[in-house]
Amino acid sequence: MSAATSGPLDRENGHVVVVGGGLATARLCTVLRRKKFAGPITVLSAEAVPPYDRPPLSKAVLAGDRDETPLPFDTAKLGADLRLSTRAIGLDPGTRTVRTDAGDVAYDALAIATGASPVRLPGDGPQHTLRTLDDALGLRKELVPGARVVIVGAGWIGAEVATAARSAGCRVTCVEVGPEPLTGPLGEVAGAATRPWWAGIDLRTATAVRSVEPDGVHLADGAVLPADVVVSGVGVRPETGWLAGSGIATDRGILTDTRCRTGVPGVVALGDVAQRWSAHTGSHRLVEHWDDASTAATAAAASLLDWEQGPEHDPVPYFWSDQFGRKLQYVGAHHPADDLALDRTGDGALVRAIWSRDGVLTAWLGVDRSKDLVTARTAVGGPVSALA
Ligand code: FAD
């Protein structure tokens, strides 16, 4: 994508508006100040509380170990005007104006970091999703011993919620449409090697859900799973709806180049809402992980300050998940057709997965192998034999 031109931003008086109140926003504001941007920064956040960290929501917060997860975001120190409970509802790049439910806000440069929202299942029955601190605190209250908890989706969120629910003494069922847990992100073979961790949970794979009704989860085959608590962990959608008619190009997320620039001058996008070009894959990718939302701020800030030049952001992707007492760490990006080599424990459980194509390492996954992470990360893109 070729970004249209826009001159350097006035570093003393230019007005940066950031839409969104999460990790990407917090990091972007910090980087802008570190780069000596002295102009006004206005942050428009739909949430009622300042930016906080989301990964602990499905881990320490659900487990009852933490009640809050604030991110470093000192408005006084940053000199930022943080407008909470303010939702952007439209954008007019022609007049450089963001429309919000509390009136119009003019900008000289704009960053979009509106993240993503969980997909909800059809039906009138109560269902939890997990994206906000309130979501986590609300769900935690219901994870009591003996509660019948049905989790829909055995992906990252489903596995982490299952971990917390099992520890809380709930009776846990997890329904997954794929053939194995984590099939989506890891594929069937590596996903199957995580099965031993699900002991004590009624894991029903290759099972489709039709709807969530007041009496429980209705399956596609007509069966009903009675439930006290239903949790949907079936993915998220980037928050792009408010940009309809703005001219900002979207696919699933907002399309940007490797410098986080949209096709509209002066407008960047980063974090879970962005679908950034990657030379590694030759495609626009939705990354949707903490590390990328955090590190993209450097390139996004540079593009806001000088549209014409700045660093590219196309790192080897990294994410982690804490589930069933284990830490999983993944680096790279594999294709389903890649070669896969697995290391397992005696009971067949996953220890390490290595994906490669034509002898080149495409991705690595380690279970409780943090000490190997840096080596693996630097090895991606090189000969797979380096990890032997
Ligand atoms: P968000 O953090 O979603 O922030 C977006 C903000 O924009 C929100 O405050 C939202 O209210 C606001 N907003 C949306 N629309 C509007 C609007 N129209 N106007 C104004 N404001 C708006 N990643 C990992 O790598 N490892 C993990 O273990 C992990 N665990 C996770 C666990 C949970 C429960 C969740 C939800 C996510 C997890 N992630 C994990 C993903 C990681 O947290 C995200 O990648 C990261 O939070 C993305 O940051 P963001 O700023 O782009 O979006």
GROMACS .gro file of C-alpha atoms and ligand atoms in nm:
model
  441
    1MET     CA    1   0.000   0.000   0.000
    2SER     CA    2   0.142   0.341  -0.082
    3ALA     CA    3   0.066   0.604   0.179
    4ALA     CA    4  -0.035   0.949   0.056
    5THR     CA    5   0.189   1.237   0.156
    6SER     CA    6   0.167   1.461   0.459
    7GLY     CA    7   0.440   1.693   0.591
    8PRO     CA    8   0.623   1.673   0.924
    9LEU     CA    9   0.411   1.751   1.230
   10ASP     CA   10   0.471   2.077   1.417
   11ARG     CA   11   0.645   1.937   1.728
   12GLU     CA   12   0.544   2.232   1.948
   13ASN     CA   13   0.185   2.294   1.845
   14GLY     CA   14   0.066   2.001   1.635
   15HIS     CA   15  -0.230   1.823   1.796
   16VAL     CA   16  -0.214   1.444   1.815
   17VAL     CA   17  -0.540   1.265   1.883
   18VAL     CA   18  -0.532   0.898   1.982
   19VAL     CA   19  -0.853   0.696   1.966
   20GLY     CA   20  -0.855   0.400   2.207
   21GLY     CA   21  -0.754   0.356   2.569
   22GLY     CA   22  -0.548   0.037   2.582
   23LEU     CA   23  -0.190  -0.081   2.565
   24ALA     CA   24  -0.111   0.056   2.218
   25THR     CA   25  -0.234   0.401   2.321
   26ALA     CA   26  -0.037   0.404   2.647
   27ARG     CA   27   0.282   0.303   2.467
   28LEU     CA   28   0.229   0.550   2.181
   29CYS     CA   29   0.185   0.848   2.414
   30THR     CA   30   0.499   0.754   2.603
   31VAL     CA   31   0.703   0.718   2.284
   32LEU     CA   32   0.576   1.050   2.145
   33ARG     CA   33   0.701   1.231   2.456
   34ARG     CA   34   1.028   1.039   2.450
   35LYS     CA   35   1.074   1.160   2.093
   36LYS     CA   36   1.040   1.517   2.225
   37PHE     CA   37   0.696   1.580   2.084
   38ALA     CA   38   0.575   1.879   2.292
   39GLY     CA   39   0.234   1.948   2.135
   40PRO     CA   40  -0.103   1.858   2.283
   41ILE     CA   41  -0.210   1.492   2.298
   42THR     CA   42  -0.578   1.406   2.338
   43VAL     CA   43  -0.681   1.047   2.410
   44LEU     CA   44  -1.040   0.942   2.342
   45SER     CA   45  -1.127   0.620   2.524
   46ALA     CA   46  -1.461   0.443   2.533
   47GLU     CA   47  -1.368   0.293   2.870
   48ALA     CA   48  -1.444   0.454   3.205
   49VAL     CA   49  -1.101   0.376   3.350
   50PRO     CA   50  -0.744   0.463   3.241
   51PRO     CA   51  -0.546   0.214   3.030
   52TYR     CA   52  -0.483  -0.125   3.189
   53ASP     CA   53  -0.319  -0.450   3.087
   54ARG     CA   54  -0.536  -0.728   2.946
   55PRO     CA   55  -0.327  -1.051   2.960
   56PRO     CA   56  -0.359  -1.078   3.341
   57LEU     CA   57  -0.740  -1.062   3.312
   58SER     CA   58  -0.763  -1.429   3.210
   59LYS     CA   59  -0.480  -1.529   3.444
   60ALA     CA   60  -0.409  -1.347   3.774
   61VAL     CA   61  -0.744  -1.162   3.788
   62LEU     CA   62  -0.958  -1.472   3.723
   63ALA     CA   63  -0.744  -1.666   3.970
   64GLY     CA   64  -0.818  -1.402   4.236
   65ASP     CA   65  -0.456  -1.293   4.270
   66ARG     CA   66  -0.512  -0.939   4.137
   67ASP     CA   67  -0.804  -0.697   4.122
   68GLU     CA   68  -0.642  -0.434   3.901
   69THR     CA   69  -0.385  -0.431   3.621
   70PRO     CA   70  -0.305  -0.063   3.554
   71LEU     CA   71  -0.059   0.031   3.282
   72PRO     CA   72   0.191   0.312   3.335
   73PHE     CA   73  -0.007   0.614   3.210
   74ASP     CA   74   0.042   0.928   3.414
   75THR     CA   75  -0.163   1.198   3.240
   76ALA     CA   76   0.012   1.478   3.431
   77LYS     CA   77   0.358   1.348   3.343
   78LEU     CA   78   0.259   1.282   2.982
   79GLY     CA   79   0.071   1.608   2.951
   80ALA     CA   80  -0.214   1.414   2.791
   81ASP     CA   81  -0.582   1.503   2.797
   82LEU     CA   82  -0.742   1.164   2.867
   83ARG     CA   83  -1.114   1.175   2.789
   84LEU     CA   84  -1.272   0.865   2.939
   85SER     CA   85  -1.616   0.727   2.844
   86THR     CA   86  -1.579   0.903   2.509
   87ARG     CA   87  -1.648   0.690   2.204
   88ALA     CA   88  -1.538   0.783   1.853
   89ILE     CA   89  -1.831   0.739   1.618
   90GLY     CA   90  -1.696   0.877   1.291
   91LEU     CA   91  -1.399   1.024   1.111
   92ASP     CA   92  -1.374   1.297   0.849
   93PRO     CA   93  -1.017   1.302   0.718
   94GLY     CA   94  -1.106   1.595   0.487
   95THR     CA   95  -1.148   1.832   0.782
   96ARG     CA   96  -0.925   1.624   1.013
   97THR     CA   97  -1.207   1.573   1.261
   98VAL     CA   98  -1.299   1.280   1.483
   99ARG     CA   99  -1.668   1.268   1.568
  100THR     CA  100  -1.741   1.138   1.918
  101ASP     CA  101  -2.050   1.085   2.131
  102ALA     CA  102  -1.933   1.394   2.323
  103GLY     CA  103  -1.874   1.622   2.022
  104ASP     CA  104  -1.617   1.677   1.749
  105VAL     CA  105  -1.241   1.675   1.809
  106ALA     CA  106  -1.001   1.825   1.553
  107TYR     CA  107  -0.655   1.677   1.498
  108ASP     CA  108  -0.339   1.745   1.305
  109ALA     CA  109  -0.229   1.380   1.329
  110LEU     CA  110  -0.439   1.082   1.433
  111ALA     CA  111  -0.358   0.739   1.577
  112ILE     CA  112  -0.623   0.469   1.579
  113ALA     CA  113  -0.581   0.205   1.850
  114THR     CA  114  -0.935   0.087   1.911
  115GLY     CA  115  -0.840  -0.277   1.961
  116ALA     CA  116  -1.093  -0.553   1.910
  117SER     CA  117  -1.416  -0.680   2.064
  118PRO     CA  118  -1.515  -1.039   2.139
  119VAL     CA  119  -1.751  -1.221   1.907
  120ARG     CA  120  -2.073  -1.320   2.083
  121LEU     CA  121  -2.268  -1.637   2.009
  122PRO     CA  122  -2.630  -1.618   1.896
  123GLY     CA  123  -2.907  -1.676   2.150
  124ASP     CA  124  -3.082  -1.509   2.443
  125GLY     CA  125  -2.905  -1.692   2.724
  126PRO     CA  126  -2.652  -1.513   2.943
  127GLN     CA  127  -2.294  -1.546   2.818
  128HIS     CA  128  -1.965  -1.403   2.936
  129THR     CA  129  -1.692  -1.276   2.710
  130LEU     CA  130  -1.354  -1.164   2.835
  131ARG     CA  131  -1.202  -0.839   2.716
  132THR     CA  132  -1.235  -0.583   2.995
  133LEU     CA  133  -1.153  -0.568   3.364
  134ASP     CA  134  -1.525  -0.563   3.442
  135ASP     CA  135  -1.569  -0.878   3.229
  136ALA     CA  136  -1.300  -1.055   3.433
  137LEU     CA  137  -1.430  -0.943   3.773
  138GLY     CA  138  -1.786  -1.036   3.675
  139LEU     CA  139  -1.685  -1.382   3.556
  140ARG     CA  140  -1.463  -1.443   3.859
  141LYS     CA  141  -1.759  -1.401   4.093
  142GLU     CA  142  -1.938  -1.688   3.920
  143LEU     CA  143  -1.648  -1.933   3.921
  144VAL     CA  144  -1.752  -2.102   4.246
  145PRO     CA  145  -1.705  -2.466   4.349
  146GLY     CA  146  -1.954  -2.696   4.179
  147ALA     CA  147  -2.074  -2.440   3.922
  148ARG     CA  148  -2.142  -2.593   3.582
  149VAL     CA  149  -1.922  -2.388   3.350
  150VAL     CA  150  -1.947  -2.436   2.974
  151ILE     CA  151  -1.669  -2.270   2.776
  152VAL     CA  152  -1.719  -2.237   2.402
  153GLY     CA  153  -1.386  -2.240   2.218
  154ALA     CA  154  -1.064  -2.420   2.314
  155GLY     CA  155  -0.835  -2.143   2.192
  156TRP     CA  156  -0.607  -1.924   2.405
  157ILE     CA  157  -0.885  -1.760   2.605
  158GLY     CA  158  -1.082  -2.085   2.642
  159ALA     CA  159  -0.777  -2.271   2.775
  160GLU     CA  160  -0.694  -1.994   3.023
  161VAL     CA  161  -1.054  -1.968   3.147
  162ALA     CA  162  -1.067  -2.349   3.177
  163THR     CA  163  -0.752  -2.332   3.390
  164ALA     CA  164  -0.909  -2.079   3.629
  165ALA     CA  165  -1.248  -2.256   3.641
  166ARG     CA  166  -1.092  -2.594   3.715
  167SER     CA  167  -0.877  -2.444   3.992
  168ALA     CA  168  -1.187  -2.281   4.142
  169GLY     CA  169  -1.354  -2.623   4.171
  170CYS     CA  170  -1.608  -2.574   3.894
  171ARG     CA  171  -1.743  -2.857   3.678
  172VAL     CA  172  -1.598  -2.753   3.345
  173THR     CA  173  -1.706  -2.849   2.994
  174CYS     CA  174  -1.533  -2.703   2.691
  175VAL     CA  175  -1.688  -2.727   2.346
  176GLU     CA  176  -1.461  -2.681   2.046
  177VAL     CA  177  -1.561  -2.701   1.680
  178GLY     CA  178  -1.210  -2.796   1.567
  179PRO     CA  179  -1.069  -3.147   1.600
  180GLU     CA  180  -0.830  -3.058   1.886
  181PRO     CA  181  -0.772  -2.778   2.136
  182LEU     CA  182  -0.575  -2.484   1.990
  183THR     CA  183  -0.625  -2.617   1.637
  184GLY     CA  184  -0.664  -2.263   1.503
  185PRO     CA  185  -0.333  -2.120   1.618
  186LEU     CA  186  -0.121  -2.438   1.638
  187GLY     CA  187  -0.278  -2.686   1.397
  188GLU     CA  188  -0.422  -3.029   1.470
  189VAL     CA  189  -0.105  -3.221   1.554
  190ALA     CA  190   0.049  -2.971   1.798
  191GLY     CA  191  -0.297  -2.894   1.938
  192ALA     CA  192  -0.358  -3.263   2.007
  193ALA     CA  193  -0.039  -3.272   2.211
  194THR     CA  194  -0.195  -3.026   2.460
  195ARG     CA  195  -0.484  -3.266   2.536
  196PRO     CA  196  -0.320  -3.429   2.840
  197TRP     CA  197  -0.336  -3.091   3.016
  198TRP     CA  198  -0.717  -3.091   3.004
  199ALA     CA  199  -0.755  -3.372   3.261
  200GLY     CA  200  -1.066  -3.323   3.472
  201ILE     CA  201  -1.235  -3.115   3.204
  202ASP     CA  202  -1.504  -3.252   2.976
  203LEU     CA  203  -1.342  -3.147   2.646
  204ARG     CA  204  -1.572  -3.200   2.349
  205THR     CA  205  -1.394  -3.138   2.021
  206ALA     CA  206  -1.546  -3.147   1.671
  207THR     CA  207  -1.863  -3.012   1.834
  208ALA     CA  208  -2.046  -2.711   1.695
  209VAL     CA  209  -2.260  -2.476   1.902
  210ARG     CA  210  -2.584  -2.337   1.766
  211SER     CA  211  -2.677  -2.087   2.037
  212VAL     CA  212  -2.671  -1.994   2.402
  213GLU     CA  213  -3.017  -2.012   2.555
  214PRO     CA  214  -3.143  -1.954   2.910
  215ASP     CA  215  -3.125  -2.332   2.982
  216GLY     CA  216  -2.768  -2.370   2.854
  217VAL     CA  217  -2.564  -2.422   2.542
  218HIS     CA  218  -2.752  -2.567   2.245
  219LEU     CA  219  -2.535  -2.776   2.015
  220ALA     CA  220  -2.576  -2.809   1.640
  221ASP     CA  221  -2.681  -3.176   1.680
  222GLY     CA  222  -2.975  -3.070   1.901
  223ALA     CA  223  -2.820  -3.167   2.237
  224VAL     CA  224  -2.830  -2.919   2.524
  225LEU     CA  225  -2.549  -2.867   2.775
  226PRO     CA  226  -2.707  -2.726   3.093
  227ALA     CA  227  -2.491  -2.449   3.235
  228ASP     CA  228  -2.473  -2.210   3.529
  229VAL     CA  229  -2.205  -2.010   3.352
  230VAL     CA  230  -2.135  -1.983   2.979
  231VAL     CA  231  -1.813  -1.828   2.851
  232SER     CA  232  -1.763  -1.757   2.480
  233GLY     CA  233  -1.402  -1.758   2.368
  234VAL     CA  234  -1.455  -1.774   1.994
  235GLY     CA  235  -1.240  -1.487   1.875
  236VAL     CA  236  -1.249  -1.113   1.834
  237ARG     CA  237  -1.330  -0.856   1.567
  238PRO     CA  238  -1.119  -0.544   1.518
  239GLU     CA  239  -1.309  -0.229   1.619
  240THR     CA  240  -1.338  -0.063   1.278
  241GLY     CA  241  -1.714  -0.006   1.246
  242TRP     CA  242  -1.691   0.360   1.346
  243LEU     CA  243  -1.469   0.427   1.041
  244ALA     CA  244  -1.740   0.342   0.786
  245GLY     CA  245  -1.743   0.599   0.508
  246SER     CA  246  -1.418   0.762   0.624
  247GLY     CA  247  -1.203   0.637   0.337
  248ILE     CA  248  -0.973   0.444   0.575
  249ALA     CA  249  -0.916   0.112   0.399
  250THR     CA  250  -1.007  -0.195   0.599
  251ASP     CA  251  -1.008  -0.567   0.539
  252ARG     CA  252  -1.064  -0.748   0.870
  253GLY     CA  253  -0.863  -0.472   1.040
  254ILE     CA  254  -0.728  -0.134   0.928
  255LEU     CA  255  -0.480  -0.183   0.644
  256THR     CA  256  -0.144  -0.018   0.703
  257ASP     CA  257   0.204  -0.033   0.561
  258THR     CA  258   0.502  -0.149   0.770
  259ARG     CA  259   0.529   0.201   0.918
  260CYS     CA  260   0.173   0.177   1.058
  261ARG     CA  261   0.050   0.435   0.804
  262THR     CA  262  -0.300   0.403   0.666
  263GLY     CA  263  -0.361   0.526   0.312
  264VAL     CA  264  -0.495   0.855   0.456
  265PRO     CA  265  -0.229   1.121   0.527
  266GLY     CA  266  -0.160   1.181   0.895
  267VAL     CA  267  -0.353   0.874   1.016
  268VAL     CA  268  -0.176   0.570   1.162
  269ALA     CA  269  -0.322   0.252   1.313
  270LEU     CA  270  -0.162   0.010   1.557
  271GLY     CA  271  -0.242  -0.269   1.801
  272ASP     CA  272  -0.519  -0.524   1.762
  273VAL     CA  273  -0.717  -0.304   1.522
  274ALA     CA  274  -0.436  -0.287   1.265
  275GLN     CA  275  -0.374  -0.529   0.980
  276ARG     CA  276  -0.018  -0.435   0.892
  277TRP     CA  277   0.180  -0.530   0.584
  278SER     CA  278   0.450  -0.789   0.653
  279ALA     CA  279   0.733  -0.857   0.413
  280HIS     CA  280   0.786  -1.188   0.597
  281THR     CA  281   0.453  -1.323   0.481
  282GLY     CA  282   0.385  -1.096   0.184
  283SER     CA  283   0.043  -1.013   0.326
  284HIS     CA  284  -0.141  -0.780   0.560
  285ARG     CA  285  -0.149  -0.952   0.899
  286LEU     CA  286  -0.365  -0.913   1.207
  287VAL     CA  287  -0.126  -0.993   1.489
  288GLU     CA  288  -0.352  -0.941   1.794
  289HIS     CA  289  -0.083  -0.997   2.057
  290TRP     CA  290   0.051  -0.789   2.342
  291ASP     CA  291   0.411  -0.767   2.219
  292ASP     CA  292   0.313  -0.620   1.884
  293ALA     CA  293   0.063  -0.371   2.028
  294SER     CA  294   0.343  -0.248   2.250
  295THR     CA  295   0.636  -0.238   2.009
  296ALA     CA  296   0.451  -0.094   1.708
  297ALA     CA  297   0.432   0.236   1.898
  298THR     CA  298   0.785   0.329   1.793
  299ALA     CA  299   0.711   0.312   1.420
  300ALA     CA  300   0.364   0.465   1.461
  301ALA     CA  301   0.499   0.763   1.657
  302ALA     CA  302   0.775   0.820   1.401
  303SER     CA  303   0.520   0.821   1.118
  304LEU     CA  304   0.300   1.069   1.303
  305LEU     CA  305   0.597   1.302   1.352
  306ASP     CA  306   0.731   1.267   0.999
  307TRP     CA  307   0.505   1.097   0.747
  308GLU     CA  308   0.782   1.060   0.490
  309GLN     CA  309   1.051   0.877   0.685
  310GLY     CA  310   1.089   0.652   0.983
  311PRO     CA  311   1.154   0.296   1.092
  312GLU     CA  312   0.959   0.000   0.963
  313HIS     CA  313   0.791  -0.240   1.202
  314ASP     CA  314   0.792  -0.598   1.081
  315PRO     CA  315   0.927  -0.806   1.369
  316VAL     CA  316   0.918  -1.179   1.422
  317PRO     CA  317   0.581  -1.218   1.601
  318TYR     CA  318   0.584  -1.330   1.965
  319PHE     CA  319   0.313  -1.427   2.208
  320TRP     CA  320   0.268  -1.628   2.523
  321SER     CA  321  -0.011  -1.800   2.712
  322ASP     CA  322  -0.024  -1.929   3.069
  323GLN     CA  323  -0.246  -2.234   3.091
  324PHE     CA  324  -0.279  -2.541   3.312
  325GLY     CA  325   0.025  -2.436   3.515
  326ARG     CA  326   0.244  -2.401   3.207
  327LYS     CA  327   0.390  -2.111   3.012
  328LEU     CA  328   0.365  -2.143   2.634
  329GLN     CA  329   0.577  -1.911   2.420
  330TYR     CA  330   0.555  -1.891   2.043
  331VAL     CA  331   0.776  -1.701   1.800
  332GLY     CA  332   0.744  -1.673   1.423
  333ALA     CA  333   0.453  -1.750   1.195
  334HIS     CA  334   0.392  -2.094   1.052
  335HIS     CA  335   0.178  -2.206   0.763
  336PRO     CA  336  -0.042  -2.516   0.802
  337ALA     CA  337   0.159  -2.688   0.527
  338ASP     CA  338   0.494  -2.640   0.705
  339ASP     CA  339   0.691  -2.938   0.835
  340LEU     CA  340   0.637  -2.992   1.207
  341ALA     CA  341   0.863  -3.162   1.461
  342LEU     CA  342   0.735  -3.218   1.816
  343ASP     CA  343   0.909  -3.300   2.143
  344ARG     CA  344   0.678  -3.459   2.398
  345THR     CA  345   0.683  -3.587   2.753
  346GLY     CA  346   0.630  -3.958   2.828
  347ASP     CA  347   0.252  -3.911   2.833
  348GLY     CA  348   0.259  -3.747   2.493
  349ALA     CA  349   0.220  -3.388   2.616
  350LEU     CA  350   0.376  -3.102   2.424
  351VAL     CA  351   0.720  -2.976   2.520
  352ARG     CA  352   0.840  -2.810   2.202
  353ALA     CA  353   0.717  -2.761   1.846
  354ILE     CA  354   0.930  -2.655   1.553
  355TRP     CA  355   0.782  -2.556   1.219
  356SER     CA  356   0.995  -2.527   0.905
  357ARG     CA  357   0.964  -2.493   0.530
  358ASP     CA  358   1.238  -2.607   0.291
  359GLY     CA  359   1.476  -2.633   0.587
  360VAL     CA  360   1.403  -2.279   0.708
  361LEU     CA  361   1.265  -2.227   1.060
  362THR     CA  362   0.925  -2.057   1.040
  363ALA     CA  363   0.805  -2.087   1.401
  364TRP     CA  364   0.894  -2.224   1.744
  365LEU     CA  365   0.678  -2.304   2.043
  366GLY     CA  366   0.820  -2.388   2.383
  367VAL     CA  367   0.639  -2.509   2.695
  368ASP     CA  368   0.815  -2.389   3.011
  369ARG     CA  369   1.128  -2.323   2.803
  370SER     CA  370   1.176  -1.949   2.854
  371LYS     CA  371   1.551  -1.993   2.858
  372ASP     CA  372   1.541  -2.102   2.491
  373LEU     CA  373   1.320  -1.818   2.372
  374VAL     CA  374   1.586  -1.566   2.267
  375THR     CA  375   1.778  -1.828   2.072
  376ALA     CA  376   1.460  -1.939   1.897
  377ARG     CA  377   1.355  -1.585   1.816
  378THR     CA  378   1.684  -1.503   1.650
  379ALA     CA  379   1.684  -1.837   1.467
  380VAL     CA  380   1.349  -1.778   1.290
  381GLY     CA  381   1.415  -1.727   0.920
  382GLY     CA  382   1.743  -1.921   0.934
  383PRO     CA  383   1.824  -2.292   0.895
  384VAL     CA  384   1.609  -2.510   1.119
  385SER     CA  385   1.920  -2.719   1.189
  386ALA     CA  386   2.043  -2.434   1.415
  387LEU     CA  387   1.791  -2.551   1.676
  388ALA     CA  388   1.883  -2.917   1.664
  389FAD     P1  389  -0.708  -0.287   2.349
  389FAD     O1  390  -0.624  -0.323   2.466
  389FAD     O2  391  -0.827  -0.371   2.320
  389FAD     O3  392  -0.755  -0.136   2.366
  389FAD     C1  393  -0.847  -0.078   2.278
  389FAD     C2  394  -0.917   0.035   2.349
  389FAD     O4  395  -0.992   0.112   2.256
  389FAD     C3  396  -1.014  -0.011   2.457
  389FAD     O5  397  -0.994   0.067   2.570
  389FAD     C4  398  -1.151   0.017   2.394
  389FAD     O6  399  -1.250   0.043   2.489
  389FAD     C5  400  -1.119   0.141   2.313
  389FAD     N1  401  -1.213   0.167   2.203
  389FAD     C6  402  -1.266   0.077   2.117
  389FAD     N2  403  -1.346   0.141   2.027
  389FAD     C7  404  -1.342   0.272   2.059
  389FAD     C8  405  -1.401   0.388   2.004
  389FAD     N3  406  -1.481   0.382   1.895
  389FAD     N4  407  -1.374   0.509   2.060
  389FAD     C9  408  -1.292   0.518   2.168
  389FAD     N5  409  -1.234   0.411   2.225
  389FAD    C10  410  -1.257   0.290   2.170
  389FAD     N6  411  -0.162  -1.128   2.427
  389FAD    C11  412  -0.050  -1.202   2.444
  389FAD     O7  413   0.046  -1.187   2.367
  389FAD     N7  414  -0.041  -1.295   2.545
  389FAD    C12  415  -0.143  -1.317   2.632
  389FAD     O8  416  -0.132  -1.400   2.721
  389FAD    C13  417  -0.263  -1.241   2.615
  389FAD     N8  418  -0.368  -1.260   2.697
  389FAD    C14  419  -0.482  -1.188   2.678
  389FAD    C15  420  -0.589  -1.211   2.764
  389FAD    C16  421  -0.708  -1.140   2.747
  389FAD    C17  422  -0.823  -1.167   2.838
  389FAD    C18  423  -0.718  -1.045   2.642
  389FAD    C19  424  -0.847  -0.970   2.623
  389FAD    C20  425  -0.612  -1.022   2.558
  389FAD    C21  426  -0.493  -1.092   2.576
  389FAD     N9  427  -0.383  -1.072   2.493
  389FAD    C22  428  -0.268  -1.146   2.509
  389FAD    C23  429  -0.389  -0.974   2.381
  389FAD    C24  430  -0.340  -0.837   2.423
  389FAD     O9  431  -0.391  -0.799   2.546
  389FAD    C25  432  -0.381  -0.738   2.315
  389FAD    O10  433  -0.304  -0.769   2.200
  389FAD    C26  434  -0.360  -0.591   2.351
  389FAD    O11  435  -0.437  -0.557   2.464
  389FAD    C27  436  -0.397  -0.500   2.235
  389FAD    O12  437  -0.388  -0.367   2.275
  389FAD     P2  438  -0.466  -0.252   2.196
  389FAD    O13  439  -0.430  -0.125   2.266
  389FAD    O14  440  -0.445  -0.265   2.052
  389FAD    O15  441  -0.621  -0.285   2.216
   0.00000   0.00000   0.00000
